[in-house]
Structures are given as structure tokens and as C-alpha cells.
CSV table of C-alpha atoms in Angstrom, one decimal:
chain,number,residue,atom,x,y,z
A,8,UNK,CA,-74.8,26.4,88.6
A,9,UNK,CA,-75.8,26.0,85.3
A,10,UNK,CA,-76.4,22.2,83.2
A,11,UNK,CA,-73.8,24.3,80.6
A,12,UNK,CA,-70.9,23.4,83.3
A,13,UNK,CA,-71.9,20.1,84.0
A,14,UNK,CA,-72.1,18.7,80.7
A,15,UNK,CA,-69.6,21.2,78.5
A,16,UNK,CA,-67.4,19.1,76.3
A,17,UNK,CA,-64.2,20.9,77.6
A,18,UNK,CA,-65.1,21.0,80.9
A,19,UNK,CA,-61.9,18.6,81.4
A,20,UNK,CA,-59.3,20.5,79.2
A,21,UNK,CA,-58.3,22.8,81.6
A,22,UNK,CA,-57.7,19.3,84.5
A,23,UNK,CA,-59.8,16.9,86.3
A,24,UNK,CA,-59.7,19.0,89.2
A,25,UNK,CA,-61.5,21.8,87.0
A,26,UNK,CA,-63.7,19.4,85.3
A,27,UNK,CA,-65.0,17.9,88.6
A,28,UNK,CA,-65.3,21.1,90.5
A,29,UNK,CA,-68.9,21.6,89.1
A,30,UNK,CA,-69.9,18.3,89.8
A,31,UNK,CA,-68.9,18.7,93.3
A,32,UNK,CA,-70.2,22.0,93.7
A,33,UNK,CA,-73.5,20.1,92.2
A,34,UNK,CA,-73.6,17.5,95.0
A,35,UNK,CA,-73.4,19.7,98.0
A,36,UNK,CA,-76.7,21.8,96.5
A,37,UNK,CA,-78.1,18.4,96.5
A,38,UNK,CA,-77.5,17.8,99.9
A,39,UNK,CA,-78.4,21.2,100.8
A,40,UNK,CA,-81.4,20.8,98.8
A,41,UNK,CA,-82.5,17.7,100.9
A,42,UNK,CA,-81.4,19.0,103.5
A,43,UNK,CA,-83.1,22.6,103.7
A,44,UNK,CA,-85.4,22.6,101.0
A,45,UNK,CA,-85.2,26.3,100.7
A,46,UNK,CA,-83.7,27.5,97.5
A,47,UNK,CA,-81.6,30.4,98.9
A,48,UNK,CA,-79.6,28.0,100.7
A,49,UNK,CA,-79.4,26.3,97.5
A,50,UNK,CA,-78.1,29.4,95.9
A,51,UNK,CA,-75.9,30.8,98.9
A,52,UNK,CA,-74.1,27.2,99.2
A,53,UNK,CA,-73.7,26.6,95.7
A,54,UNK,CA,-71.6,30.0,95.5
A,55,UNK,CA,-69.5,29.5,98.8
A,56,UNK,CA,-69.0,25.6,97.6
A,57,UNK,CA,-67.9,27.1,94.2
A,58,UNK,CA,-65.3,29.9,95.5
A,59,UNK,CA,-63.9,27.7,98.1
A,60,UNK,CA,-62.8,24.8,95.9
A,61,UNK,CA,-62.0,27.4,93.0
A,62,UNK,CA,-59.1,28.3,95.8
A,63,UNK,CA,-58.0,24.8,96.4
């Protein structure tokens, strides 16, 4: 996860459910982050969190 997805002006062209996938995707890291503090859990959840709701 990049601050490019987060903030891109189009981010909401495509949908809002593709404009707040990122931002969701952001929050669990977050609460991984807390949670673990270890940043490949950061890094493994933020890809799983990001392919899972990509399928939704």
C-alpha cells in the first residue's frame, strides 16, 4: 500500500467500492500494526486484505 492509492484523485471513478478498497485495506494494516508490531505481518496482511476484497 502506497499514499498514491489513498489519496489519487480518481481513486473513485472506477466506484465507491474501488475507491474505498484501499482505505480498508489501510485500516486492517493498522490494526495489524497495533496489533503485532512486526512489519511482515504488516506486509503479508495488507496483500491478503487487498486480494480478498479485490474478489468481492
Amino acid at each position: 500500500m502506497v499514499a498514491n492509492d489513498l489519496i489519487s484523485p480518481g481513486a473513485f471513478d472506477a466506484g465507491l467500492w474501488q475507491g474505498l478498497i484501499p482505505w480498508i485495506v489501510a485500516a486492517g494494516v493498522v490494526a495489524v500494526a497495533i496489533k503485532t508490531k512486526s512489519m511482515l505481518w504488516c506486509c503479508v496482511s495488507g496483500i491478503v486484505f487487498y486480494i480478498v476484497l479485490s474478489l468481492v
